[in-house]
Coordinates of C-alpha atoms in Angstrom, one line a residue:
M14 CA -16.1 -13.5 17.1
A15 CA -18.5 -12.8 14.5
V16 CA -18.4 -15.2 11.7
I17 CA -18.0 -12.9 8.7
P18 CA -19.6 -13.5 5.6
T19 CA -18.8 -14.6 2.1
S20 CA -19.4 -11.4 0.4
A21 CA -17.8 -8.8 2.3
V22 CA -14.4 -10.0 1.8
Q23 CA -14.3 -11.8 -2.5
H24 CA -11.4 -10.0 -4.0
Q25 CA -9.4 -10.2 -1.4
P26 CA -6.1 -11.9 -0.5
L27 CA -6.0 -13.2 2.4
D28 CA -3.8 -15.2 4.8
P29 CA -4.8 -16.9 7.8
M30 CA -2.2 -15.9 10.4
A31 CA -2.1 -11.9 9.5
Y32 CA -5.9 -12.0 9.8
E33 CA -5.8 -14.0 12.9
C34 CA -2.9 -11.6 14.0
R35 CA -4.7 -8.8 12.4
C36 CA -8.0 -10.2 15.4
F37 CA -6.1 -10.9 18.1
L38 CA -4.5 -7.4 18.7
R39 CA -8.0 -5.6 18.1
E40 CA -9.6 -7.8 20.6
T41 CA -7.0 -6.5 23.2
K42 CA -5.2 -4.1 22.3
N43 CA -8.5 -2.6 20.9
T44 CA -6.5 -1.5 17.2
Y45 CA -5.6 -2.6 13.7
H46 CA -1.4 -1.4 13.3
L47 CA -0.1 -4.5 13.8
A48 CA 3.6 -2.4 15.5
D49 CA 6.6 -5.2 13.5
P50 CA 8.1 -3.4 11.7
S51 CA 10.3 -6.7 10.0
F52 CA 8.7 -6.0 6.8
T53 CA 10.1 -2.1 6.7
Y54 CA 13.1 -3.7 7.3
L55 CA 12.7 -6.2 4.7
L56 CA 12.1 -3.9 1.7
S57 CA 14.5 -1.4 3.0
S58 CA 17.0 -4.6 2.4
F59 CA 15.7 -5.2 -0.9
Q60 CA 16.1 -1.4 -1.9
L61 CA 19.3 -1.4 -0.1
L62 CA 20.6 -4.5 -3.0
T63 CA 18.5 -3.0 -5.6
G64 CA 20.0 1.1 -4.9
I65 CA 24.0 -0.6 -4.8
A66 CA 23.4 -3.1 -8.6
W67 CA 22.2 -0.3 -10.2
G68 CA 25.0 2.4 -8.9
I69 CA 27.2 -0.1 -10.2
A70 CA 25.9 -0.4 -13.8
T71 CA 25.7 3.6 -14.0
Q72 CA 27.5 5.2 -11.6
G73 CA 30.3 2.8 -11.5
Y74 CA 32.2 4.5 -8.8
A75 CA 31.2 4.3 -5.1
G76 CA 29.9 7.7 -3.8
P77 CA 27.6 8.3 -6.6
T78 CA 26.3 4.6 -6.0
L79 CA 26.2 5.7 -2.3
R80 CA 24.3 8.5 -2.7
L81 CA 22.0 6.0 -5.0
T82 CA 21.1 3.8 -2.2
L83 CA 20.4 6.2 0.5
M84 CA 17.8 7.4 -2.3
F85 CA 16.6 4.8 -3.7
I86 CA 15.8 3.7 0.5
F87 CA 15.2 6.6 2.2
V88 CA 13.5 9.0 -0.3
H89 CA 12.1 6.5 -2.7
F90 CA 10.7 4.6 -0.5
L91 CA 10.0 5.3 3.0
L92 CA 9.9 9.2 2.5
S93 CA 6.8 8.6 -0.7
S94 CA 4.9 5.7 1.8
L95 CA 5.6 8.7 5.2
V96 CA 3.7 11.1 3.1
I97 CA 1.3 8.5 1.9
A98 CA 0.2 7.5 5.0
T99 CA -0.5 10.8 6.7
L100 CA -2.3 12.2 3.4
A101 CA -4.5 9.4 3.5
Y102 CA -4.4 9.7 7.6
L103 CA -5.6 12.8 7.2
L104 CA -8.5 12.6 4.2
I105 CA -9.3 9.3 4.5
G106 CA -10.6 8.9 7.9
R107 CA -12.4 12.4 7.5
L108 CA -14.2 11.6 4.1
L109 CA -14.6 8.0 4.5
G110 CA -15.2 7.4 7.5
P111 CA -17.5 7.5 10.5
G112 CA -20.3 10.6 10.0
G113 CA -18.5 11.4 6.2
K114 CA -20.4 14.3 4.5
G115 CA -21.5 14.4 1.0
L116 CA -21.5 10.5 0.1
P117 CA -24.1 8.2 -0.8
P118 CA -26.3 7.1 1.8
R119 CA -25.1 3.7 1.8
M120 CA -23.3 2.1 4.5
R121 CA -21.4 -0.4 4.7
R122 CA -21.1 -3.5 7.9
W123 CA -18.4 -5.1 7.5
G124 CA -14.6 -5.4 6.9
L125 CA -11.7 -7.8 6.7
F126 CA -12.2 -7.2 10.6
G127 CA -15.3 -7.8 11.2
E128 CA -18.6 -6.0 12.2
E129 CA -19.4 -2.3 12.4
G130 CA -19.9 -1.1 15.6
G131 CA -16.9 0.4 17.8
G132 CA -13.9 -1.0 19.7
R133 CA -13.9 -2.0 22.6
D134 CA -16.4 -1.1 25.8
G135 CA -18.1 0.7 22.6
E136 CA -15.7 4.2 21.4
A137 CA -16.2 5.4 18.3
E138 CA -13.1 3.7 16.1
D139 CA -10.8 5.8 14.6
L140 CA -8.4 6.4 11.5
E141 CA -4.9 5.4 13.1
F142 CA -1.6 6.4 11.5
G143 CA 0.6 3.3 12.7
Y144 CA -2.5 1.3 10.2
C145 CA -1.5 4.1 6.9
F146 CA 2.1 2.9 6.9
D147 CA 1.3 -0.2 7.1
V148 CA -0.6 -0.1 4.0
A149 CA 2.4 2.2 2.4
I150 CA 4.5 0.1 2.7
R151 CA 2.5 -3.0 1.8
A152 CA 1.6 -1.8 -1.7
F153 CA 5.0 -0.1 -2.8
F154 CA 6.1 -4.4 -3.1
P155 CA 4.6 -4.7 -6.6
V156 CA 6.2 -0.4 -7.4
W157 CA 9.6 -2.1 -6.3
I158 CA 9.3 -5.6 -8.2
C159 CA 8.0 -3.2 -11.5
L160 CA 10.2 -0.3 -11.2
Y161 CA 13.6 -1.3 -9.2
V162 CA 13.6 -4.9 -10.7
G163 CA 12.2 -5.5 -13.6
Q164 CA 13.1 -1.8 -15.0
F165 CA 17.0 -3.4 -13.9
V166 CA 16.6 -6.4 -15.8
L167 CA 14.7 -5.1 -18.8
W168 CA 17.3 -2.0 -18.9
Y169 CA 19.0 -2.8 -22.7
L170 CA 15.1 -2.8 -23.5
I171 CA 14.1 0.1 -22.0
R172 CA 16.7 2.1 -22.1
G173 CA 16.4 2.2 -27.1
D174 CA 14.8 4.0 -28.7
H175 CA 12.5 1.6 -30.2
W176 CA 8.5 2.1 -30.6
I177 CA 9.0 -1.4 -27.3
S178 CA 11.4 0.2 -25.5
L179 CA 8.5 2.8 -24.8
F180 CA 6.0 -0.6 -25.0
L181 CA 7.7 -2.0 -21.8
G182 CA 8.3 0.6 -19.8
N183 CA 5.1 1.7 -20.2
T184 CA 3.7 -1.2 -19.2
L185 CA 5.8 -1.4 -15.6
Y186 CA 4.9 1.6 -14.6
L187 CA 1.8 0.9 -15.6
V188 CA 1.1 -2.6 -13.5
A189 CA 2.6 -1.2 -11.0
F190 CA 1.0 1.8 -9.8
S191 CA -2.1 -0.7 -10.3
Y192 CA -1.2 -3.3 -8.0
Y193 CA 0.1 0.0 -5.9
V194 CA -3.7 1.5 -6.3
V195 CA -5.7 -2.2 -5.5
I196 CA -3.7 -2.8 -2.4
F197 CA -4.3 0.1 -0.7
F198 CA -7.6 -0.1 -1.3
L199 CA -8.1 -3.5 0.2
G200 CA -6.0 -2.1 3.1
Y201 CA -8.6 0.1 4.2
N202 CA -11.6 -1.7 2.2
A203 CA -10.9 -4.1 5.4
L204 CA -11.9 -1.8 8.2
P205 CA -15.2 -2.1 9.5
F206 CA -15.6 1.4 9.9
L207 CA -15.3 2.7 6.7
Q208 CA -17.8 3.5 4.6
H209 CA -17.9 3.8 0.9
T210 CA -14.2 2.9 0.4
E211 CA -14.5 2.0 -3.3
L212 CA -14.4 5.5 -4.0
L213 CA -10.7 4.4 -3.3
L214 CA -10.5 2.8 -6.7
N215 CA -13.5 4.9 -8.3
N216 CA -14.2 9.2 -7.6
E217 CA -17.2 9.4 -10.3
E218 CA -19.3 9.6 -8.0
L219 CA -17.3 12.6 -5.5
T220 CA -16.9 14.5 -8.7
R221 CA -20.9 14.7 -9.8

């Protein structure tokens, strides 16, 4: 297994067991996608609990509470993650993958999973939809913490007409989507065959 330089993975939170599992999958099954839906089930159960809590607090009846809970799980979480994963699968691999046109002439040679240079038997590597969905659902976790749990806990402060209410509400959204973007970036920055992944954080080069 290739030795990864420190500069390639700095600022990336690394779970050693998850790293070894991903590398094992890459070497044995030629995939970065971990076909384990447990995190999806776990976050869906969290959405179920928060949906019930929000429904009881704001709706008060079984029917509206059930509709709100299903909306939280299947629309806010699963559908939004599916849409974002689909867009990432269609666009990121095409724009930031090997041979991407219109990008500055700089090659990124290392990622979290090793050195760039093709998959098993030298074949070209492609972005997998399953991996895109993994990134999308994991990036949703801080959104759940801030917007579903945080807003529920601070509901009586946020719903007011004072400047502190506006400040708290906007801060929660800012923190949630900032973390979403960072986790989204780290997920794709980990792939060694994607180039210029920093453009996911700053698209200044694309707009010049």
